[in-house]
CSV table of N, CA and C in Angstrom, one decimal:
chain,number,residue,atom,x,y,z
A,66,ALA,N,-3.8,-13.3,-23.5
A,66,ALA,CA,-4.7,-12.4,-22.8
A,66,ALA,C,-4.7,-12.6,-21.3
A,67,PHE,N,-4.7,-11.5,-20.6
A,67,PHE,CA,-4.7,-11.6,-19.1
A,67,PHE,C,-6.1,-11.7,-18.6
A,68,LYS,N,-6.3,-12.5,-17.6
A,68,LYS,CA,-7.6,-12.5,-16.9
A,68,LYS,C,-7.5,-11.7,-15.7
A,69,THR,N,-8.5,-10.9,-15.3
A,69,THR,CA,-8.5,-10.1,-14.2
A,69,THR,C,-8.7,-10.9,-12.9
A,70,ARG,N,-7.8,-10.7,-11.9
A,70,ARG,CA,-7.9,-11.4,-10.7
A,70,ARG,C,-7.7,-10.4,-9.6
A,71,LYS,N,-8.3,-10.5,-8.4
A,71,LYS,CA,-8.1,-9.6,-7.3
A,71,LYS,C,-7.0,-10.2,-6.4
A,72,LEU,N,-6.1,-9.3,-6.0
A,72,LEU,CA,-5.1,-9.7,-5.1
A,72,LEU,C,-5.1,-8.6,-3.9
A,73,SER,N,-5.3,-9.1,-2.7
A,73,SER,CA,-5.3,-8.2,-1.5
A,73,SER,C,-4.1,-8.6,-0.7
A,74,PHE,N,-3.6,-7.6,0.0
A,74,PHE,CA,-2.5,-7.9,0.9
A,74,PHE,C,-2.4,-6.9,2.1
A,75,SER,N,-2.0,-7.4,3.2
A,75,SER,CA,-1.9,-6.5,4.4
A,75,SER,C,-0.5,-6.9,5.0
A,76,PRO,N,0.5,-6.0,5.0
A,76,PRO,CA,1.8,-6.3,5.4
A,76,PRO,C,1.9,-6.3,7.0
A,77,PRO,N,2.6,-7.3,7.5
A,77,PRO,CA,2.8,-7.3,9.0
A,77,PRO,C,4.0,-6.4,9.3
A,78,ALA,N,4.3,-6.2,10.5
A,78,ALA,CA,5.5,-5.3,10.9
A,78,ALA,C,6.8,-5.9,10.6
A,79,GLU,N,6.9,-7.2,10.7
A,79,GLU,CA,8.2,-7.9,10.4
A,79,GLU,C,8.4,-8.3,9.0
A,80,THR,N,9.6,-8.8,8.6
A,80,THR,CA,9.9,-9.2,7.2
A,80,THR,C,8.9,-10.3,6.9
A,81,PHE,N,8.4,-10.3,5.6
A,81,PHE,CA,7.4,-11.2,5.2
A,81,PHE,C,7.5,-11.5,3.7
A,82,GLU,N,6.8,-12.6,3.3
A,82,GLU,CA,6.7,-12.9,1.9
A,82,GLU,C,5.4,-12.2,1.4
A,83,LEU,N,5.6,-11.4,0.4
A,83,LEU,CA,4.4,-10.6,0.0
A,83,LEU,C,3.3,-11.5,-0.6
A,84,CYS,N,3.6,-12.3,-1.5
A,84,CYS,CA,2.6,-13.2,-2.0
A,84,CYS,C,3.3,-14.4,-2.8
A,85,ARG,N,2.5,-15.4,-3.0
A,85,ARG,CA,2.9,-16.5,-3.7
A,85,ARG,C,1.7,-17.0,-4.5
A,86,TYR,N,1.8,-17.1,-5.8
A,86,TYR,CA,0.7,-17.6,-6.5
A,86,TYR,C,1.2,-18.2,-7.8
A,87,ARG,N,0.4,-19.0,-8.5
A,87,ARG,CA,0.8,-19.7,-9.7
A,87,ARG,C,-0.1,-19.2,-10.9
A,88,VAL,N,0.5,-18.9,-12.0
A,88,VAL,CA,-0.2,-18.6,-13.2
A,88,VAL,C,0.5,-19.4,-14.3
A,89,SER,N,-0.3,-19.6,-15.4
A,89,SER,CA,0.3,-20.3,-16.5
A,89,SER,C,0.3,-19.3,-17.7
A,90,GLY,N,1.4,-19.4,-18.5
A,90,GLY,CA,1.5,-18.6,-19.7
A,90,GLY,C,2.0,-17.2,-19.4
A,91,VAL,N,2.4,-16.9,-18.2
A,91,VAL,CA,2.9,-15.5,-17.9
A,91,VAL,C,4.3,-15.7,-17.4
A,92,LYS,N,5.2,-14.9,-18.0
A,92,LYS,CA,6.6,-15.0,-17.7
A,92,LYS,C,7.1,-14.1,-16.5
A,93,ASP,N,6.3,-13.0,-16.3
A,93,ASP,CA,6.7,-12.1,-15.2
A,93,ASP,C,5.4,-11.8,-14.3
A,94,LEU,N,5.7,-11.3,-13.1
A,94,LEU,CA,4.6,-10.9,-12.2
A,94,LEU,C,3.9,-9.7,-12.9
A,95,PRO,N,2.6,-9.6,-12.8
A,95,PRO,CA,1.9,-8.5,-13.4
A,95,PRO,C,2.2,-7.1,-12.7
A,96,VAL,N,2.3,-7.1,-11.4
A,96,VAL,CA,2.6,-5.9,-10.6
A,96,VAL,C,3.8,-6.2,-9.7
A,97,ARG,N,4.7,-5.3,-9.7
A,97,ARG,CA,5.8,-5.4,-8.7
A,97,ARG,C,5.7,-4.2,-7.8
A,98,GLY,N,6.2,-4.5,-6.5
A,98,GLY,CA,6.0,-3.4,-5.6
A,98,GLY,C,7.1,-3.4,-4.5
A,99,THR,N,7.3,-2.3,-3.9
A,99,THR,CA,8.2,-2.1,-2.8
A,99,THR,C,7.5,-1.4,-1.6
A,100,TYR,N,7.9,-1.6,-0.4
A,100,TYR,CA,7.3,-1.0,0.8
A,100,TYR,C,8.5,-0.7,1.7
A,101,GLN,N,8.5,0.6,2.1
A,101,GLN,CA,9.6,1.1,3.0
A,101,GLN,C,8.9,1.8,4.2
A,102,LEU,N,9.4,1.6,5.4
A,102,LEU,CA,8.9,2.2,6.6
A,102,LEU,C,10.0,2.7,7.4
A,103,ARG,N,9.9,4.0,7.9
A,103,ARG,CA,11.0,4.5,8.7
A,103,ARG,C,10.3,5.2,9.9
A,104,GLU,N,10.8,4.8,11.1
A,104,GLU,CA,10.3,5.3,12.4
A,104,GLU,C,10.8,6.7,12.6
A,105,LEU,N,9.9,7.6,12.9
A,105,LEU,CA,10.3,9.0,13.1
A,105,LEU,C,10.4,9.4,14.6
A,106,GLY,N,10.0,8.6,15.5
A,106,GLY,CA,10.1,8.9,16.9
A,106,GLY,C,8.9,9.6,17.4
A,107,GLY,N,9.0,10.0,18.7
A,107,GLY,CA,7.9,10.7,19.4
A,107,GLY,C,7.6,12.1,18.9
A,108,GLU,N,6.3,12.4,18.9
A,108,GLU,CA,5.9,13.8,18.5
A,108,GLU,C,4.7,14.1,19.3
A,109,LEU,N,4.8,15.1,20.2
A,109,LEU,CA,3.6,15.5,21.0
A,109,LEU,C,3.0,14.3,21.8
A,110,GLY,N,3.8,13.4,22.3
A,110,GLY,CA,3.3,12.3,23.1
A,110,GLY,C,2.9,11.1,22.3
A,111,GLY,N,3.1,11.2,21.0
A,111,GLY,CA,2.7,10.0,20.2
A,111,GLY,C,4.0,9.6,19.4
A,112,SER,N,3.7,8.9,18.3
A,112,SER,CA,4.8,8.4,17.5
A,112,SER,C,4.4,8.6,16.0
A,113,ALA,N,5.4,8.5,15.1
A,113,ALA,CA,5.1,8.7,13.7
A,113,ALA,C,6.0,7.8,12.9
A,114,VAL,N,5.6,7.5,11.7
A,114,VAL,CA,6.4,6.7,10.7
A,114,VAL,C,6.2,7.4,9.4
A,115,ARG,N,7.3,7.2,8.6
A,115,ARG,CA,7.2,7.6,7.2
A,115,ARG,C,7.2,6.4,6.3
A,116,ILE,N,6.3,6.3,5.4
A,116,ILE,CA,6.2,5.1,4.5
A,116,ILE,C,6.3,5.5,3.1
A,117,LEU,N,6.7,4.6,2.3
A,117,LEU,CA,6.8,4.8,0.8
A,117,LEU,C,6.4,3.4,0.2
A,118,VAL,N,5.3,3.4,-0.5
A,118,VAL,CA,4.8,2.2,-1.2
A,118,VAL,C,4.9,2.6,-2.7
A,119,LYS,N,5.5,1.7,-3.5
A,119,LYS,CA,5.6,1.9,-5.0
A,119,LYS,C,5.1,0.6,-5.7
A,120,LEU,N,4.3,0.8,-6.7
A,120,LEU,CA,3.8,-0.3,-7.5
A,120,LEU,C,4.1,0.0,-9.0
A,121,ARG,N,4.5,-1.0,-9.7
A,121,ARG,CA,4.8,-0.8,-11.1
A,121,ARG,C,4.2,-2.0,-11.9
A,122,LEU,N,3.5,-1.6,-13.0
A,122,LEU,CA,3.0,-2.7,-13.9
A,122,LEU,C,4.1,-3.2,-14.8
A,123,THR,N,4.1,-4.5,-14.9
A,123,THR,CA,5.1,-5.1,-15.8
A,123,THR,C,4.8,-4.8,-17.2
A,124,ASP,N,5.8,-4.6,-18.1
A,124,ASP,CA,5.6,-4.4,-19.5
A,124,ASP,C,4.8,-5.5,-20.1
A,125,GLY,N,3.8,-5.2,-20.9
A,125,GLY,CA,3.0,-6.2,-21.5
A,125,GLY,C,1.7,-6.4,-20.8
A,126,VAL,N,1.6,-5.9,-19.5
A,126,VAL,CA,0.3,-6.0,-18.8
A,126,VAL,C,-0.5,-4.8,-19.1
A,127,PRO,N,-1.8,-5.0,-19.5
A,127,PRO,CA,-2.6,-3.9,-19.9
A,127,PRO,C,-2.8,-2.9,-18.7
A,128,ASN,N,-2.8,-1.7,-19.0
A,128,ASN,CA,-3.0,-0.7,-17.9
A,128,ASN,C,-4.5,-0.4,-17.8
A,129,ASN,N,-5.2,-1.4,-17.5
A,129,ASN,CA,-6.7,-1.4,-17.3
A,129,ASN,C,-7.1,-2.4,-16.3
A,130,LEU,N,-7.2,-1.9,-15.1
A,130,LEU,CA,-7.5,-2.8,-13.9
A,130,LEU,C,-9.0,-2.7,-13.5
A,131,GLN,N,-9.5,-3.8,-12.9
A,131,GLN,CA,-10.8,-3.7,-12.4
A,131,GLN,C,-10.8,-2.8,-11.2
A,132,ARG,N,-9.8,-3.0,-10.3
A,132,ARG,CA,-9.6,-2.2,-9.2
A,132,ARG,C,-8.3,-2.5,-8.5
A,133,CYS,N,-7.6,-1.5,-8.0
A,133,CYS,CA,-6.3,-1.7,-7.3
A,133,CYS,C,-6.4,-1.0,-6.0
A,134,GLU,N,-6.3,-1.7,-4.9
A,134,GLU,CA,-6.4,-1.2,-3.6
A,134,GLU,C,-5.4,-1.8,-2.7
A,135,VAL,N,-4.7,-1.0,-1.9
A,135,VAL,CA,-3.6,-1.4,-1.0
A,135,VAL,C,-4.0,-1.1,0.4
A,136,VAL,N,-4.0,-2.1,1.3
A,136,VAL,CA,-4.3,-1.9,2.7
A,136,VAL,C,-3.0,-2.0,3.5
A,137,ILE,N,-2.7,-1.0,4.3
A,137,ILE,CA,-1.5,-0.9,5.1
A,137,ILE,C,-1.9,-0.8,6.5
A,138,PRO,N,-1.9,-1.9,7.3
A,138,PRO,CA,-2.2,-1.9,8.7
A,138,PRO,C,-1.0,-1.5,9.6
A,139,PHE,N,-1.4,-0.9,10.7
A,139,PHE,CA,-0.3,-0.5,11.7
A,139,PHE,C,-0.8,-1.1,13.0
A,140,PHE,N,-0.3,-2.3,13.3
A,140,PHE,CA,-0.6,-3.0,14.6
A,140,PHE,C,0.3,-2.5,15.7
A,141,ASN,N,-0.2,-2.5,16.9
A,141,ASN,CA,0.6,-2.2,18.1
A,141,ASN,C,1.2,-0.8,18.1
A,142,ARG,N,0.5,0.1,17.5
A,142,ARG,CA,1.0,1.5,17.5
A,142,ARG,C,-0.1,2.5,18.0
A,143,GLY,N,-1.2,2.0,18.4
A,143,GLY,CA,-2.3,2.9,18.7
A,143,GLY,C,-3.1,3.3,17.5
A,144,THR,N,-4.0,4.2,17.7
A,144,THR,CA,-4.8,4.7,16.5
A,144,THR,C,-4.1,5.8,15.8
A,145,ILE,N,-4.4,5.8,14.5
A,145,ILE,CA,-3.9,6.9,13.6
A,145,ILE,C,-4.5,8.2,14.0
A,146,LYS,N,-3.7,9.2,14.3
A,146,LYS,CA,-4.2,10.5,14.6
A,146,LYS,C,-4.3,11.4,13.4
A,147,HIS,N,-3.3,11.3,12.5
A,147,HIS,CA,-3.3,12.2,11.3
A,147,HIS,C,-2.4,11.6,10.2
A,148,VAL,N,-2.7,11.8,9.0
A,148,VAL,CA,-1.9,11.3,7.9
A,148,VAL,C,-1.6,12.4,6.9
A,149,GLU,N,-0.4,12.5,6.5
A,149,GLU,CA,0.0,13.4,5.4
A,149,GLU,C,0.4,12.6,4.2
A,150,ALA,N,-0.5,12.4,3.2
A,150,ALA,CA,-0.2,11.5,2.1
A,150,ALA,C,-0.2,12.3,0.8
A,151,GLN,N,0.7,11.9,-0.1
A,151,GLN,CA,0.7,12.5,-1.4
A,151,GLN,C,0.8,11.4,-2.5
A,152,PRO,N,-0.3,10.7,-2.7
A,152,PRO,CA,-0.3,9.6,-3.7
A,152,PRO,C,-0.2,10.2,-5.1
A,153,THR,N,0.6,9.5,-5.9
A,153,THR,CA,0.7,10.0,-7.3
A,153,THR,C,-0.6,9.6,-8.1
A,154,ASN,N,-1.4,8.7,-7.5
A,154,ASN,CA,-2.6,8.3,-8.2
A,154,ASN,C,-3.6,7.9,-7.1
A,155,GLY,N,-4.9,8.2,-7.2
A,155,GLY,CA,-5.9,7.7,-6.3
A,155,GLY,C,-6.0,8.5,-5.0
A,156,SER,N,-6.6,7.9,-4.0
A,156,SER,CA,-6.8,8.6,-2.7
A,156,SER,C,-6.5,7.6,-1.5
A,157,VAL,N,-6.3,8.2,-0.4
A,157,VAL,CA,-6.0,7.5,0.9
A,157,VAL,C,-7.0,7.8,2.0
A,158,THR,N,-7.4,6.8,2.6
A,158,THR,CA,-8.3,7.0,3.8
A,158,THR,C,-7.8,6.2,5.0
A,159,VAL,N,-8.3,6.5,6.1
A,159,VAL,CA,-7.9,5.8,7.4
A,159,VAL,C,-9.1,5.0,7.7
A,160,VAL,N,-8.9,3.7,8.0
A,160,VAL,CA,-10.0,2.8,8.4
A,160,VAL,C,-9.7,2.2,9.8
A,161,GLY,N,-10.7,2.0,10.5
A,161,GLY,CA,-10.6,1.5,11.9
A,161,GLY,C,-11.1,0.1,12.1
A,162,GLU,N,-11.2,-0.3,13.4
A,162,GLU,CA,-11.8,-1.5,13.7
A,162,GLU,C,-13.3,-1.3,14.1
A,163,ALA,N,-14.0,-2.4,14.3
A,163,ALA,CA,-15.4,-2.4,14.7
A,163,ALA,C,-15.6,-1.8,16.1
A,164,ASP,N,-14.6,-1.5,16.8
A,164,ASP,CA,-14.8,-1.0,18.2
A,164,ASP,C,-15.4,0.4,18.3
A,165,GLY,N,-15.3,1.1,17.2
A,165,GLY,CA,-15.9,2.5,17.1
A,165,GLY,C,-15.2,3.5,18.1
A,166,GLY,N,-13.9,3.2,18.4
A,166,GLY,CA,-13.2,4.1,19.3
A,166,GLY,C,-12.6,5.3,18.7
A,167,GLY,N,-12.9,5.6,17.5
A,167,GLY,CA,-12.4,6.8,16.9
A,167,GLY,C,-11.0,6.6,16.4
A,168,GLY,N,-10.6,7.2,15.3
A,168,GLY,CA,-9.3,6.9,14.7
A,168,GLY,C,-9.3,5.6,14.0
A,169,GLY,N,-8.2,5.2,13.5
A,169,GLY,CA,-8.1,3.9,12.7
A,169,GLY,C,-6.8,3.2,13.0
A,170,HIS,N,-6.7,2.1,12.4
A,170,HIS,CA,-5.5,1.3,12.5
A,170,HIS,C,-4.9,0.9,11.2
A,171,ALA,N,-5.4,1.4,10.1
A,171,ALA,CA,-4.9,1.0,8.8
A,171,ALA,C,-5.2,2.2,7.8
A,172,LEU,N,-4.3,2.2,6.8
A,172,LEU,CA,-4.5,3.1,5.6
A,172,LEU,C,-5.0,2.3,4.5
A,173,VAL,N,-5.9,2.8,3.7
A,173,VAL,CA,-6.4,2.2,2.5
A,173,VAL,C,-6.1,3.1,1.3
A,174,TRP,N,-5.2,2.7,0.4
A,174,TRP,CA,-4.9,3.4,-0.8
A,174,TRP,C,-5.7,2.9,-1.9
A,175,LEU,N,-6.6,3.6,-2.4
A,175,LEU,CA,-7.4,3.2,-3.5
A,175,LEU,C,-6.8,3.8,-4.8
A,176,VAL,N,-5.9,3.0,-5.4
A,176,VAL,CA,-5.2,3.4,-6.6
A,176,VAL,C,-6.1,3.7,-7.8
A,177,GLY,N,-7.2,2.9,-7.9
A,177,GLY,CA,-8.1,3.2,-9.0
A,177,GLY,C,-8.1,2.0,-10.0
A,178,ASP,N,-8.4,2.3,-11.3
A,178,ASP,CA,-8.5,1.3,-12.3
A,178,ASP,C,-7.4,1.4,-13.3
A,179,ARG,N,-6.5,2.3,-13.1
A,179,ARG,CA,-5.3,2.4,-14.0
A,179,ARG,C,-4.2,3.2,-13.3
A,180,PHE,N,-3.0,2.9,-13.8
A,180,PHE,CA,-1.8,3.7,-13.3
A,180,PHE,C,-1.6,4.8,-14.2
A,181,SER,N,-1.7,6.1,-13.7
A,181,SER,CA,-1.9,7.2,-14.6
A,181,SER,C,-0.5,7.7,-15.2
A,182,SER,N,0.6,7.4,-14.7
A,182,SER,CA,1.8,7.9,-15.2
A,182,SER,C,2.3,7.1,-16.4
A,183,ARG,N,3.1,7.8,-17.3
A,183,ARG,CA,3.6,7.2,-18.5
A,183,ARG,C,4.5,6.0,-18.2
A,184,ASN,N,5.2,6.0,-17.1
A,184,ASN,CA,6.1,4.9,-16.8
A,184,ASN,C,5.4,3.7,-16.1
A,185,ARG,N,4.1,3.8,-16.0
A,185,ARG,CA,3.2,2.7,-15.4
A,185,ARG,C,3.5,2.4,-14.0
A,186,GLU,N,3.9,3.5,-13.2
A,186,GLU,CA,4.2,3.4,-11.8
A,186,GLU,C,3.3,4.3,-11.0
A,187,VAL,N,3.0,3.9,-9.8
A,187,VAL,CA,2.3,4.8,-8.8
A,187,VAL,C,3.1,4.7,-7.5
A,188,ALA,N,3.0,5.7,-6.7
A,188,ALA,CA,3.7,5.7,-5.4
A,188,ALA,C,2.8,6.4,-4.4
A,189,LEU,N,3.0,6.0,-3.2
A,189,LEU,CA,2.4,6.6,-2.0
A,189,LEU,C,3.4,6.9,-1.0
A,190,PRO,N,3.9,8.2,-1.0
A,190,PRO,CA,4.7,8.6,0.2
A,190,PRO,C,3.8,9.2,1.2
A,191,ALA,N,4.0,8.9,2.5
A,191,ALA,CA,3.1,9.4,3.5
A,191,ALA,C,3.8,9.4,4.8
A,192,THR,N,3.4,10.3,5.7
A,192,THR,CA,3.8,10.3,7.1
A,192,THR,C,2.5,10.1,7.9
A,193,VAL,N,2.6,9.1,8.8
A,193,VAL,CA,1.5,8.7,9.6
A,193,VAL,C,1.8,9.0,11.1
A,194,TYR,N,0.9,9.7,11.7
A,194,TYR,CA,1.1,10.1,13.1
A,194,TYR,C,0.1,9.3,14.0
A,195,PHE,N,0.5,8.8,15.1
A,195,PHE,CA,-0.3,7.9,16.0
A,195,PHE,C,-0.5,8.6,17.3
A,196,ARG,N,-1.7,8.3,17.9
A,196,ARG,CA,-2.0,8.9,19.3
A,196,ARG,C,-1.0,8.2,20.3
A,197,GLY,N,-0.6,9.0,21.3
A,197,GLY,CA,0.3,8.5,22.3
A,197,GLY,C,-0.5,7.5,23.2
A,198,GLY,N,0.3,6.6,23.8
A,198,GLY,CA,-0.3,5.7,24.8
A,198,GLY,C,-1.1,4.5,24.2
A,199,GLY,N,-0.9,4.3,22.8
A,199,GLY,CA,-1.7,3.2,22.2
A,199,GLY,C,-0.9,2.0,21.9
A,200,GLY,N,0.3,1.8,22.5
A,200,GLY,CA,1.1,0.6,22.3
A,200,GLY,C,2.4,1.0,21.7
A,201,GLY,N,3.4,0.2,21.9
A,201,GLY,CA,4.7,0.5,21.4
A,201,GLY,C,4.8,0.2,19.9
A,202,GLY,N,5.9,0.8,19.3
A,202,GLY,CA,6.0,0.7,17.9
A,202,GLY,C,7.3,0.2,17.6
């Protein structure tokens, strides 16, 4: 039987180790994921990126989660002006910092409590537009 545990992660801009943890009695990771980011260049004085995040439940892991949330920060790019997101499950919001300056610096993908597709996968393709003059990317 699997015990529910919360796993949070915020990817940096450079190559990174997603996570490291120890479990006993489990042969595979419960969730596997990929993250792709492609720079789109300037648009109306700002910049944009296209992202694709995919998560897949490992076979044998129950499709019944307490909560699944993915936070995707964008540092050194300025504030997020607009997002075009098409998640296969859940919803996406923009969150900011405590400075109250309007806009945000991260996306939060609230996947929910289960992966809705038959293949036990969810995906977040999105295009994120940033305000100009907010830092290099």
